[in-house]
Amino acid sequence: MNKVSRFHLLLIFLGGLVLLFIIAPLAGLFFNTSPKDISDSITDKEVSKSIWLTLLSAMAATLFFSMLAIPLAYILAKKSFPLKRLVNGIIDLPIVIPHSAAGIAILGVISQQSFLGSSLSKLGLNLVGHPVGISLAMAFVSIPFLINAAREGFASVPDRLEKAALTLGASQMRVFFTISLPLAWRGIISGLVMMFARGMSEFGAVIIIAYHPMITPILIFERFNAFGLKYARPVAVLFIIVCLLFFIMMRLLTKEKKNVSNN
Amino acid sequence: MFQIINLSKKIDNFFLNDISLKLEKGDYCAVIGISGAGKSVLLELIAGLLKPDKGHIILNGIDITQAKIQKRSVGILFQDYALFPHMTAFQNIEYPLINKGLAKKDRQTLVQNIAKNFDIFNILNRKPSTLSGGEQQRVSLARTLITNPDILLLDEPLSSLDILLKNELIPLLRNINRKGQTIIHVTHAYEEVISLANKVAIIENGKLIQEGTPADVFRNPLSKFTANLSGIKNFFEVSVIKNNKNENIALIDNKIEILFLSDYNVTTGYIVIDSSDIILSDKPLKSSALNNFEGLITDIIPSTLGIEISVDIGVIIYANITATSFNKMNLKRGDKIYICFKSSSIKFYMK
């Protein structure tokens, strides 16, 4: 008995160290920043502009790509087809490659030397240094989170409910919109939150595509580089608060009274 | 009215092979087989959830083999009801009507009418998770039947239910069938359907090995599987009377009286006497068993369970004994024999 409790104490101690590892730097950041510095950052136009740009770019990336990613997640969850494992692997690629390398890869597609870039520039749109380019970079690195969570959501919808709906006269599309989608909603929302949050905090890929206009992670980097830790810290704290607010808000949205798939 | 002709389907290592079946309107057909025999595949083929490799499905003279699921007029009651958990009972029942494009007012009237018939009117605004098993069952049946399908398919609807819910659902299914609804009911447990079905089909390893009336099939089993349906050969339709001690007597053909235990207060039903529960003796036997008869041995057949002895006591009763007992008793066709069995060994099923 005594042995077990000592073992548990050891586990708690080790687990506590991990929590401390996460919390301590963040807490240090907060404690070392005065409220005045934070309020100055809020009124700093450059800061607020970059926060809005970051939020809107991540939001646009999430919403636009969700229209493509959710159907793909459904196919991956419900259908078998040749090379499915390969497709699943491809989806996880952006997670494993360095994000600066991902930025270089995207730049190769949208720069004016590429077919797409030159075609778009003829229409007067240069994606490099453009909010759309920022959204693309954010989407590239964050889309696996949405696809994987949505796929799990769809996989948790029992096949027999979809079959039942078909035998009750529903078309495949109606089954998707009235049964599969509402029942997978929790997984999808959680995926949207993850994609949005991941996109918002992206630095490596975005800095290759667009140093300007400046998203907040780049602004923090620039202030640190140019003026040092003291000047970077208030912006970092403010951005973390904004991220946390969105994170908590969306987690609350996904917190349902009951898991709908549990009948 | 409904016919399956040479239906075949291969899925991975499983092969549903050359199934043919014919039903008239109002038939209640029990498809009996162990798990993995192919029952569910057969249902999914009929419903259109799977497409056959070969064969035809004919409904009301029209070949629906390749017809879309939505155009088939076939309803399925799934084993666990498959109610949509995010919709209320009302929305569940209304779902197929929206698919049919009915106006809101018509949908409301239809749902309310069927809800009254199924005694679920008061729970229409509730979600499935708040309903009892019996209520979920009735909501699911109402949802399946609201579009008046020509065929109702039941996928083991009773197997996961406790005895109370079974006793609720069996009369409900019987009533639905009596109103003319054709039903195909797949199950692994013959006891479930013995009092409901007028046709039985036995399916084994993807093949339909026997079909006919329950009496035909159970008294003349063509396979080890059917024979192993415990003692099912002694299957009789009976009328029920009370003796002067107020005990239940089952009357076979109005002449053979068999004492049995039952709480039911009914006048007709079915009884099954397990052929292994019957004791044979060459002399009248003094025992605690209340059912004692004298008869003649009409047949002796080696069976999968030992030796099957047919005894004519006015009706034919089948008894299974071991080969050792058979050799010891030295039985021959035409011998006079005494049989006895306990009243508690008789299974009674309501009609």
Coordinates of C-alpha atoms in Angstrom, one line a residue:
Chain A
M1 CA 0.0 0.0 0.0
N2 CA 2.8 2.3 1.1
K3 CA 4.7 1.5 -2.1
V4 CA 1.7 2.3 -4.3
S5 CA 1.2 5.7 -2.7
R6 CA 4.9 6.5 -3.1
F7 CA 4.6 5.6 -6.7
H8 CA 1.6 7.8 -7.1
L9 CA 3.4 10.6 -5.4
L10 CA 6.2 10.2 -7.9
L11 CA 3.7 10.3 -10.8
I12 CA 2.1 13.5 -9.4
F13 CA 5.5 15.1 -9.0
L14 CA 6.6 14.3 -12.6
G15 CA 3.2 15.4 -13.9
G16 CA 3.5 18.6 -11.9
L17 CA 6.8 19.3 -13.4
V18 CA 5.2 19.2 -16.9
L19 CA 2.4 21.5 -15.9
L20 CA 5.0 23.9 -14.3
F21 CA 7.0 23.7 -17.6
I22 CA 3.9 25.0 -19.4
I23 CA 2.6 27.4 -16.9
A24 CA 5.8 29.0 -15.5
P25 CA 6.9 30.8 -18.7
L26 CA 3.4 32.1 -19.4
A27 CA 2.9 33.2 -15.7
G28 CA 6.4 34.9 -15.8
L29 CA 5.3 36.7 -18.9
F30 CA 2.2 38.0 -17.2
F31 CA 3.9 38.9 -14.0
N32 CA 6.7 40.8 -15.7
T33 CA 4.3 42.9 -17.7
S34 CA 2.5 45.9 -16.1
P35 CA -1.1 46.6 -16.8
K36 CA 0.0 50.0 -18.2
D37 CA 2.2 48.3 -20.8
I38 CA -0.7 46.1 -21.8
S39 CA -3.1 49.1 -22.1
D40 CA -0.5 51.0 -24.1
S41 CA -0.3 48.0 -26.4
I42 CA -4.1 48.0 -26.8
T43 CA -4.0 51.6 -27.9
D44 CA -1.0 51.0 -30.1
K45 CA -2.5 51.2 -33.6
E46 CA 0.1 49.0 -35.1
V47 CA -0.6 46.3 -32.5
S48 CA -4.4 46.4 -32.9
K49 CA -4.1 46.4 -36.7
S50 CA -1.9 43.3 -36.6
I51 CA -4.2 41.5 -34.2
W52 CA -7.2 42.1 -36.4
L53 CA -5.2 41.0 -39.4
T54 CA -4.2 37.8 -37.7
L55 CA -7.7 37.0 -36.5
L56 CA -9.4 37.8 -39.8
S57 CA -6.8 35.9 -41.9
A58 CA -7.0 32.8 -39.6
M59 CA -10.8 33.1 -39.6
A60 CA -11.0 33.4 -43.4
A61 CA -8.6 30.5 -43.9
T62 CA -10.6 28.3 -41.5
L63 CA -14.0 29.1 -43.0
F64 CA -12.9 28.8 -46.7
F65 CA -11.0 25.6 -46.3
S66 CA -13.7 24.1 -44.0
M67 CA -15.9 23.9 -47.1
L68 CA -13.3 21.7 -48.8
A69 CA -11.9 19.9 -45.7
I70 CA -15.3 18.7 -44.2
P71 CA -16.4 16.8 -47.3
L72 CA -12.9 15.2 -47.5
A73 CA -13.1 14.2 -43.8
Y74 CA -16.5 12.6 -44.5
I75 CA -15.1 10.6 -47.4
L76 CA -12.1 9.5 -45.3
A77 CA -14.3 8.4 -42.4
K78 CA -17.0 6.6 -44.3
K79 CA -15.7 5.3 -47.6
S80 CA -13.0 2.8 -48.4
F81 CA -10.9 3.4 -51.5
P82 CA -7.5 2.4 -52.8
L83 CA -4.6 4.4 -51.4
K84 CA -6.7 5.7 -48.5
R85 CA -3.7 5.3 -46.1
L86 CA -1.6 7.3 -48.5
V87 CA -4.2 10.1 -48.5
N88 CA -4.3 10.1 -44.7
G89 CA -0.5 10.4 -44.7
I90 CA -0.5 13.3 -47.1
I91 CA -3.0 15.1 -44.9
D92 CA -0.6 14.9 -41.9
L93 CA 2.4 16.1 -44.0
P94 CA 2.0 19.8 -43.0
I95 CA 2.4 18.8 -39.3
V96 CA 5.7 17.1 -39.8
I97 CA 7.5 19.4 -42.2
P98 CA 9.2 22.5 -40.8
H99 CA 6.9 25.5 -41.2
S100 CA 9.5 27.7 -42.8
A101 CA 10.0 25.0 -45.4
A102 CA 6.2 24.9 -45.8
G103 CA 6.3 28.7 -46.4
I104 CA 9.0 28.2 -49.1
A105 CA 6.9 25.6 -50.8
I106 CA 3.8 27.8 -50.8
L107 CA 5.9 30.7 -52.1
G108 CA 6.9 28.5 -55.0
V109 CA 3.3 28.1 -56.0
I110 CA 2.1 31.7 -55.5
S111 CA 5.2 33.8 -56.4
Q112 CA 5.1 35.7 -59.7
Q113 CA 7.5 33.2 -61.2
S114 CA 4.9 30.4 -60.9
F115 CA 2.0 29.7 -63.3
L116 CA -0.6 30.5 -60.6
G117 CA 1.2 33.6 -59.3
S118 CA 1.8 35.0 -62.8
S119 CA -1.8 34.3 -63.8
L120 CA -3.1 36.1 -60.7
S121 CA -0.8 39.0 -61.1
K122 CA -2.2 39.6 -64.6
L123 CA -5.5 40.0 -62.8
G124 CA -3.8 42.5 -60.5
L125 CA -3.5 40.2 -57.5
N126 CA -0.1 39.5 -56.0
L127 CA -0.6 36.9 -53.2
V128 CA 2.9 37.5 -51.8
G129 CA 2.6 40.1 -49.0
H130 CA -1.2 40.0 -49.3
P131 CA -3.7 38.9 -46.6
V132 CA -4.9 36.1 -48.9
G133 CA -1.3 34.8 -49.1
I134 CA -1.2 34.9 -45.3
S135 CA -4.4 32.9 -45.1
L136 CA -3.0 30.4 -47.5
A137 CA 0.1 29.9 -45.4
M138 CA -2.0 29.6 -42.2
A139 CA -4.4 27.1 -43.8
F140 CA -1.5 25.0 -45.1
V141 CA -0.1 24.3 -41.7
S142 CA -3.4 24.1 -39.8
I143 CA -5.7 22.2 -42.1
P144 CA -4.7 18.7 -40.8
F145 CA -6.2 19.6 -37.4
L146 CA -9.6 20.3 -39.0
I147 CA -9.6 17.2 -41.3
N148 CA -8.4 14.8 -38.5
A149 CA -11.0 16.1 -36.0
A150 CA -13.8 16.1 -38.5
R151 CA -12.9 12.7 -39.7
E152 CA -13.1 11.4 -36.1
G153 CA -16.5 13.2 -35.7
F154 CA -17.9 11.5 -38.9
A155 CA -16.5 8.1 -37.9
S156 CA -18.3 8.3 -34.6
V157 CA -21.7 8.6 -36.4
P158 CA -23.1 5.1 -36.5
D159 CA -23.5 3.8 -40.1
R160 CA -26.9 2.3 -39.2
L161 CA -28.3 5.8 -38.6
E162 CA -27.2 6.8 -42.1
K163 CA -28.6 3.5 -43.5
A164 CA -31.9 4.1 -41.6
A165 CA -32.2 7.6 -43.1
L166 CA -31.6 6.1 -46.6
T167 CA -34.3 3.5 -46.1
L168 CA -36.6 6.3 -44.9
G169 CA -36.4 7.9 -48.3
A170 CA -33.6 10.5 -47.8
S171 CA -31.2 11.2 -50.6
Q172 CA -27.4 10.8 -50.0
M173 CA -27.1 14.6 -49.7
R174 CA -30.0 14.9 -47.3
V175 CA -28.5 12.1 -45.2
F176 CA -25.2 14.1 -45.1
F177 CA -26.8 17.4 -44.1
T178 CA -29.5 16.1 -41.7
I179 CA -27.8 13.1 -40.0
S180 CA -24.0 12.9 -40.6
L181 CA -23.2 16.6 -40.2
P182 CA -25.3 17.4 -37.1
L183 CA -24.1 14.3 -35.4
A184 CA -20.4 14.9 -36.2
W185 CA -20.7 18.6 -35.2
R186 CA -18.7 18.3 -32.0
G187 CA -15.7 16.9 -33.8
I188 CA -16.1 19.4 -36.6
I189 CA -16.3 22.4 -34.2
S190 CA -13.3 21.1 -32.3
G191 CA -11.4 20.8 -35.5
L192 CA -12.4 24.4 -36.5
V193 CA -11.2 25.7 -33.2
M194 CA -7.9 23.8 -33.5
M195 CA -7.4 25.0 -37.1
F196 CA -8.2 28.6 -36.2
A197 CA -6.0 28.6 -33.2
R198 CA -3.1 27.0 -35.0
G199 CA -3.5 29.3 -38.0
M200 CA -3.6 32.4 -35.7
S201 CA -0.3 31.4 -34.0
E202 CA 1.6 30.6 -37.2
F203 CA 4.9 32.3 -37.7
G204 CA 7.3 30.2 -39.8
A205 CA 5.2 29.8 -42.9
V206 CA 3.7 33.3 -42.9
I207 CA 7.0 35.2 -42.5
I208 CA 8.2 33.7 -45.8
I209 CA 5.0 34.7 -47.6
A210 CA 4.4 38.1 -46.0
Y211 CA 6.6 40.0 -43.6
H212 CA 4.2 42.9 -44.3
P213 CA 1.3 43.3 -43.6
M214 CA 2.4 42.1 -40.2
I215 CA 0.5 39.5 -38.3
T216 CA 1.0 39.6 -34.5
P217 CA 3.5 36.7 -34.2
I218 CA 5.7 38.5 -36.7
L219 CA 5.2 41.8 -34.9
I220 CA 6.2 40.3 -31.6
F221 CA 9.3 38.9 -33.4
E222 CA 10.1 42.2 -35.0
R223 CA 9.8 44.2 -31.7
F224 CA 12.0 41.7 -29.9
N225 CA 14.6 41.9 -32.7
A226 CA 14.5 45.7 -32.9
F227 CA 13.8 46.8 -29.3
G228 CA 14.4 43.7 -27.0
L229 CA 12.3 41.7 -24.7
K230 CA 10.8 44.6 -22.8
Y231 CA 9.0 45.9 -25.9
A232 CA 8.0 42.5 -27.2
R233 CA 6.5 41.3 -24.0
P234 CA 3.3 43.5 -23.7
V235 CA 2.3 42.6 -27.3
A236 CA 2.9 38.9 -26.6
V237 CA 0.8 39.1 -23.4
L238 CA -2.0 40.9 -25.2
F239 CA -2.0 38.4 -28.1
I240 CA -2.0 35.4 -25.7
I241 CA -5.0 37.0 -23.9
V242 CA -6.8 37.3 -27.3
C243 CA -6.0 33.8 -28.2
L244 CA -7.1 32.5 -24.9
L245 CA -10.4 34.4 -25.1
F246 CA -11.2 32.8 -28.5
F247 CA -10.0 29.4 -27.3
I248 CA -12.3 29.5 -24.3
M249 CA -15.2 30.9 -26.2
M250 CA -15.0 28.1 -28.8
R251 CA -14.5 25.4 -26.3
L252 CA -17.7 26.5 -24.6
L253 CA -19.5 26.4 -27.9
T254 CA -18.4 22.7 -28.4
K255 CA -19.3 21.8 -24.8
E256 CA -22.7 20.2 -25.3
K257 CA -25.0 19.0 -22.6
K258 CA -24.6 15.5 -23.9
N259 CA -22.7 13.6 -26.5
V260 CA -25.3 13.5 -29.3
S261 CA -24.0 10.2 -30.7
N262 CA -24.9 8.5 -27.4
N263 CA -28.5 7.5 -28.0
Chain B
M1 CA -46.6 -10.4 -54.2
F2 CA -43.0 -10.4 -53.0
Q3 CA -40.4 -12.7 -54.5
I4 CA -36.6 -13.1 -54.3
I5 CA -35.2 -15.2 -57.2
N6 CA -31.7 -16.7 -57.0
L7 CA -30.3 -13.8 -55.1
S8 CA -26.5 -14.0 -54.6
K9 CA -23.9 -11.6 -53.0
K10 CA -20.3 -12.0 -52.2
I11 CA -18.7 -9.8 -49.5
D12 CA -15.1 -10.6 -48.7
N13 CA -15.1 -14.2 -47.6
F14 CA -18.9 -14.4 -47.1
F15 CA -21.1 -15.7 -49.9
L16 CA -24.9 -15.4 -49.9
N17 CA -25.8 -18.0 -52.4
D18 CA -28.8 -18.4 -54.6
I19 CA -31.6 -17.4 -52.2
S20 CA -35.1 -17.7 -53.4
L21 CA -38.2 -16.9 -51.4
K22 CA -41.8 -16.2 -52.2
L23 CA -44.3 -14.3 -49.9
E24 CA -47.9 -13.4 -50.2
K25 CA -49.4 -10.2 -48.9
G26 CA -49.9 -10.4 -45.1
D27 CA -47.3 -13.2 -44.6
Y28 CA -45.1 -13.1 -41.6
C29 CA -41.9 -14.8 -42.6
A30 CA -39.2 -15.6 -40.0
V31 CA -35.7 -16.0 -41.4
I32 CA -33.8 -18.0 -38.8
G33 CA -30.1 -18.5 -38.7
I34 CA -27.1 -18.1 -36.5
S35 CA -25.0 -15.0 -36.4
G36 CA -23.0 -14.7 -39.7
A37 CA -25.4 -16.9 -41.6
G38 CA -26.3 -14.1 -43.9
K39 CA -29.6 -12.8 -42.5
S40 CA -28.6 -9.2 -42.3
V41 CA -27.0 -9.2 -45.7
L42 CA -30.3 -10.6 -47.1
L43 CA -32.2 -7.7 -45.4
E44 CA -29.8 -5.1 -46.7
L45 CA -30.2 -6.6 -50.2
I46 CA -34.0 -6.4 -50.0
A47 CA -33.8 -2.8 -48.6
G48 CA -31.4 -1.8 -51.3
L49 CA -28.5 -0.9 -49.0
L50 CA -26.5 -3.5 -50.9
K51 CA -26.7 -4.4 -54.5
P52 CA -26.8 -8.2 -55.4
D53 CA -24.2 -9.7 -57.7
K54 CA -27.0 -11.9 -59.3
G55 CA -30.7 -12.5 -59.0
H56 CA -33.9 -10.5 -58.8
I57 CA -36.2 -9.0 -56.2
I58 CA -39.8 -8.6 -57.3
L59 CA -42.3 -6.5 -55.4
N60 CA -45.9 -6.3 -56.6
G61 CA -44.8 -7.6 -60.1
I62 CA -42.1 -5.0 -60.5
D63 CA -38.4 -5.9 -60.5
I64 CA -36.9 -3.6 -57.9
T65 CA -33.4 -5.3 -57.9
Q66 CA -31.7 -2.1 -59.2
A67 CA -34.2 0.4 -57.9
K68 CA -33.0 3.2 -55.6
I69 CA -33.4 2.6 -51.9
Q70 CA -35.7 5.6 -51.7
K71 CA -38.0 4.2 -54.4
R72 CA -38.5 0.7 -52.8
S73 CA -41.4 0.9 -50.4
V74 CA -39.5 -1.3 -48.0
G75 CA -39.1 -0.3 -44.3
I76 CA -36.5 -1.6 -41.9
L77 CA -36.7 -1.7 -38.1
F78 CA -33.1 -1.9 -37.0
Q79 CA -32.1 -4.0 -34.0
D80 CA -31.5 -1.0 -31.8
Y81 CA -34.1 1.2 -33.5
A82 CA -31.6 3.6 -35.0
L83 CA -33.5 6.7 -33.8
F84 CA -31.8 9.9 -34.7
P85 CA -30.5 11.1 -31.4
H86 CA -30.5 14.8 -32.3
M87 CA -34.2 14.9 -33.3
T88 CA -37.3 14.7 -31.1
A89 CA -39.7 11.7 -31.5
F90 CA -41.9 13.9 -33.6
Q91 CA -39.0 14.9 -35.9
N92 CA -37.9 11.3 -36.2
I93 CA -41.4 10.1 -37.3
E94 CA -41.8 13.2 -39.6
Y95 CA -38.4 12.5 -41.3
P96 CA -39.6 10.1 -44.0
L97 CA -42.6 12.4 -44.8
I98 CA -40.2 15.4 -45.4
N99 CA -38.3 13.1 -47.8
K100 CA -41.6 12.5 -49.6
G101 CA -42.1 16.2 -50.0
L102 CA -45.4 16.3 -48.0
A103 CA -46.6 19.7 -46.8
K104 CA -46.1 20.6 -43.1
K105 CA -49.8 20.4 -42.2
D106 CA -50.2 17.0 -43.8
R107 CA -47.0 15.8 -42.0
Q108 CA -48.4 17.0 -38.7
T109 CA -51.7 15.2 -39.1
L110 CA -50.0 12.0 -40.2
V111 CA -47.5 12.0 -37.3
Q112 CA -50.2 12.8 -34.7
N113 CA -52.5 10.0 -36.1
I114 CA -49.8 7.3 -36.0
A115 CA -48.6 8.6 -32.6
K116 CA -52.1 8.0 -31.2
N117 CA -52.2 4.5 -32.6
F118 CA -48.8 3.6 -31.1
D119 CA -49.5 5.3 -27.8
I120 CA -46.7 7.8 -28.1
F121 CA -48.6 11.0 -28.5
N122 CA -47.4 12.4 -25.2
I123 CA -43.8 11.9 -25.8
L124 CA -43.5 13.4 -29.3
N125 CA -41.5 16.4 -28.0
R126 CA -38.9 14.3 -26.3
K127 CA -35.5 13.2 -27.6
P128 CA -34.8 9.5 -27.9
S129 CA -32.3 9.5 -25.0
T130 CA -35.1 10.4 -22.6
L131 CA -37.4 7.6 -23.8
S132 CA -37.8 4.1 -22.3
G133 CA -36.8 1.1 -24.4
G134 CA -40.5 0.4 -25.2
E135 CA -41.2 4.0 -26.2
Q136 CA -38.1 4.0 -28.5
Q137 CA -39.3 0.8 -30.1
R138 CA -42.8 2.3 -30.8
V139 CA -41.3 5.6 -32.1
S140 CA -39.0 3.6 -34.4
L141 CA -41.9 1.4 -35.7
A142 CA -44.1 4.4 -36.2
R143 CA -41.3 6.1 -38.2
T144 CA -40.9 3.0 -40.4
L145 CA -44.6 2.4 -40.9
I146 CA -45.7 6.0 -41.5
T147 CA -45.0 5.7 -45.2
N148 CA -46.9 2.4 -45.5
P149 CA -44.1 0.3 -46.8
D150 CA -45.2 -2.9 -48.7
I151 CA -42.7 -4.9 -46.8
L152 CA -41.6 -4.4 -43.2
L153 CA -38.1 -5.9 -42.5
L154 CA -37.3 -6.6 -38.8
D155 CA -33.6 -7.0 -37.9
E156 CA -33.6 -9.0 -34.7
P157 CA -35.9 -6.6 -33.0
L158 CA -36.4 -8.7 -29.9
S159 CA -33.0 -10.2 -29.2
S160 CA -31.6 -7.4 -27.0
L161 CA -34.9 -6.8 -25.1
D162 CA -35.8 -8.0 -21.6
I163 CA -38.9 -10.1 -21.2
L164 CA -41.2 -7.2 -20.4
L165 CA -40.3 -5.3 -23.6
K166 CA -40.6 -8.5 -25.6
N167 CA -44.1 -9.0 -24.2
E168 CA -45.0 -5.5 -25.3
L169 CA -43.5 -5.8 -28.8
I170 CA -44.8 -9.2 -29.8
P171 CA -48.5 -8.3 -29.6
L172 CA -47.7 -5.0 -31.4
L173 CA -46.0 -6.9 -34.3
R174 CA -48.9 -9.4 -34.4
N175 CA -51.4 -6.6 -34.7
I176 CA -49.5 -4.8 -37.4
N177 CA -49.3 -8.1 -39.3
R178 CA -53.0 -8.8 -38.8
K179 CA -53.8 -5.5 -40.5
G180 CA -52.2 -7.0 -43.6
Q181 CA -48.6 -5.8 -43.3
T182 CA -46.1 -8.3 -44.9
I183 CA -43.2 -8.8 -42.5
I184 CA -39.8 -10.4 -42.9
H185 CA -38.2 -10.9 -39.5
V186 CA -34.7 -12.2 -39.2
T187 CA -33.5 -13.7 -35.9
H188 CA -31.2 -16.3 -34.4
A189 CA -33.8 -17.4 -31.8
Y190 CA -36.8 -19.4 -33.1
E191 CA -38.6 -18.8 -29.8
E192 CA -39.0 -15.2 -30.7
V193 CA -41.0 -15.8 -33.8
I194 CA -42.7 -19.1 -33.2
S195 CA -46.0 -17.5 -32.3
L196 CA -45.8 -14.8 -35.0
A197 CA -44.7 -16.4 -38.2
N198 CA -46.7 -18.3 -40.7
K199 CA -43.6 -19.0 -42.8
V200 CA -40.2 -20.0 -41.7
A201 CA -37.0 -19.9 -43.7
I202 CA -33.8 -21.4 -42.3
I203 CA -30.6 -19.8 -43.5
E204 CA -27.2 -21.4 -42.9
N205 CA -23.8 -20.4 -44.3
G206 CA -25.3 -18.1 -46.8
K207 CA -27.8 -20.7 -48.1
L208 CA -31.5 -21.0 -47.7
I209 CA -31.7 -24.6 -46.6
Q210 CA -35.4 -25.0 -45.8
E211 CA -38.6 -23.1 -45.9
G212 CA -42.3 -23.7 -45.2
T213 CA -44.8 -23.4 -42.4
P214 CA -43.3 -23.6 -38.9
A215 CA -44.8 -27.1 -38.4
D216 CA -43.4 -28.4 -41.7
V217 CA -39.9 -27.0 -41.0
F218 CA -39.6 -27.8 -37.3
R219 CA -41.0 -31.4 -37.6
N220 CA -39.0 -32.3 -40.7
P221 CA -35.7 -30.6 -40.1
L222 CA -33.4 -31.0 -43.2
S223 CA -30.2 -29.9 -41.5
K224 CA -28.3 -30.4 -38.3
F225 CA -28.9 -26.7 -37.5
T226 CA -32.7 -27.0 -37.7
A227 CA -32.6 -30.3 -35.8
N228 CA -30.6 -28.7 -33.1
L229 CA -33.2 -26.0 -32.5
S230 CA -33.9 -27.6 -29.2
G231 CA -36.7 -30.1 -29.3
I232 CA -38.5 -28.1 -31.8
K233 CA -39.9 -31.2 -33.5
N234 CA -42.5 -31.5 -30.8
F235 CA -44.3 -28.3 -31.9
F236 CA -48.1 -28.2 -31.6
E237 CA -50.9 -25.8 -31.9
V238 CA -53.1 -26.2 -28.9
S239 CA -56.3 -25.0 -27.3
V240 CA -56.0 -24.4 -23.6
I241 CA -58.5 -25.5 -21.0
K242 CA -58.4 -25.7 -17.2
N243 CA -59.0 -28.9 -15.3
N244 CA -60.9 -29.2 -12.0
K245 CA -57.7 -28.2 -10.1
N246 CA -57.5 -25.1 -12.2
E247 CA -54.3 -26.3 -13.9
N248 CA -53.6 -25.6 -17.5
I249 CA -54.3 -28.3 -20.0
A250 CA -53.1 -28.0 -23.6
L251 CA -55.3 -30.0 -26.0
I252 CA -53.7 -31.3 -29.1
D253 CA -56.2 -32.0 -31.9
N254 CA -58.9 -31.9 -29.2
K255 CA -57.9 -35.3 -27.9
I256 CA -54.4 -35.4 -26.3
E257 CA -54.3 -33.6 -22.9
I258 CA -51.0 -32.2 -21.8
L259 CA -50.5 -30.5 -18.4
F260 CA -48.3 -27.5 -18.5
L261 CA -47.3 -24.5 -16.3
S262 CA -48.2 -21.0 -17.4
D263 CA -49.3 -17.7 -16.0
Y264 CA -51.1 -16.8 -19.2
N265 CA -54.8 -16.8 -19.3
V266 CA -55.4 -17.6 -22.9
T267 CA -57.5 -20.2 -24.9
T268 CA -55.0 -21.0 -27.7
G269 CA -51.3 -21.1 -28.2
Y270 CA -48.4 -23.3 -29.1
I271 CA -46.4 -25.7 -27.1
V272 CA -42.9 -27.1 -27.6
I273 CA -41.7 -30.2 -25.8
D274 CA -38.0 -30.7 -26.0
S275 CA -37.4 -34.1 -27.4
S276 CA -34.5 -34.6 -24.9
D277 CA -36.9 -34.0 -22.0
I278 CA -39.0 -37.1 -22.9
I279 CA -38.4 -40.2 -20.9
L280 CA -39.1 -43.6 -22.5
S281 CA -40.0 -46.7 -20.5
D282 CA -41.1 -50.2 -21.4
K283 CA -43.4 -50.3 -18.3
P284 CA -45.7 -47.7 -16.8
L285 CA -43.5 -45.4 -14.8
K286 CA -44.1 -44.1 -11.4
S287 CA -42.5 -40.7 -11.3
S288 CA -43.1 -37.1 -10.4
A289 CA -43.8 -36.3 -14.1
L290 CA -47.4 -35.5 -14.6
N291 CA -47.7 -36.2 -18.3
N292 CA -47.7 -40.0 -18.9
F293 CA -48.8 -41.6 -22.2
E294 CA -48.8 -45.0 -23.8
G295 CA -48.0 -45.3 -27.4
L296 CA -46.4 -47.3 -30.2
I297 CA -43.0 -46.8 -31.7
T298 CA -43.5 -45.8 -35.3
D299 CA -40.0 -45.0 -36.3
I300 CA -36.4 -45.1 -35.1
I301 CA -33.8 -42.8 -36.7
P302 CA -30.2 -42.1 -35.8
S303 CA -30.0 -38.3 -35.3
T304 CA -27.3 -35.8 -34.5
L305 CA -28.3 -36.0 -30.9
G306 CA -28.4 -39.8 -30.6
I307 CA -31.4 -41.9 -31.6
E308 CA -34.7 -40.3 -32.4
I309 CA -37.7 -42.4 -31.5
S310 CA -41.1 -41.5 -32.9
V311 CA -44.0 -42.5 -30.7
D312 CA -47.6 -42.4 -31.7
I313 CA -49.7 -41.5 -28.7
G314 CA -52.6 -40.2 -30.9
V315 CA -50.2 -37.6 -32.3
I316 CA -46.5 -38.3 -33.1
I317 CA -44.2 -37.3 -30.3
Y318 CA -40.4 -37.4 -30.9
A319 CA -38.0 -38.4 -28.2
N320 CA -34.2 -38.3 -28.3
I321 CA -32.3 -40.9 -26.4
T322 CA -28.6 -41.8 -26.4
A323 CA -27.4 -44.8 -28.3
T324 CA -26.5 -46.5 -25.1
S325 CA -30.0 -46.2 -23.7
F326 CA -31.4 -47.4 -27.1
N327 CA -29.2 -50.5 -27.0
K328 CA -30.1 -51.2 -23.4
M329 CA -33.8 -51.0 -24.0
N330 CA -33.7 -53.0 -27.3
L331 CA -36.4 -51.0 -28.9
K332 CA -38.0 -51.9 -32.2
R333 CA -40.7 -50.4 -34.5
G334 CA -44.2 -51.4 -33.4
D335 CA -43.2 -51.9 -29.7
K336 CA -45.5 -50.6 -27.1
I337 CA -43.8 -47.9 -25.0
Y338 CA -44.6 -45.5 -22.2
I339 CA -43.4 -41.9 -22.3
C340 CA -43.5 -39.2 -19.7
F341 CA -42.4 -35.6 -19.4
K342 CA -42.7 -33.0 -16.7
S343 CA -45.2 -30.2 -17.1
S344 CA -42.4 -27.7 -16.3
S345 CA -40.4 -28.9 -19.3
I346 CA -43.1 -27.6 -21.7
K347 CA -42.6 -24.3 -23.3
F348 CA -45.8 -22.4 -24.0
Y349 CA -46.1 -19.6 -26.6
M350 CA -49.0 -17.3 -26.9
K351 CA -50.7 -17.1 -30.3

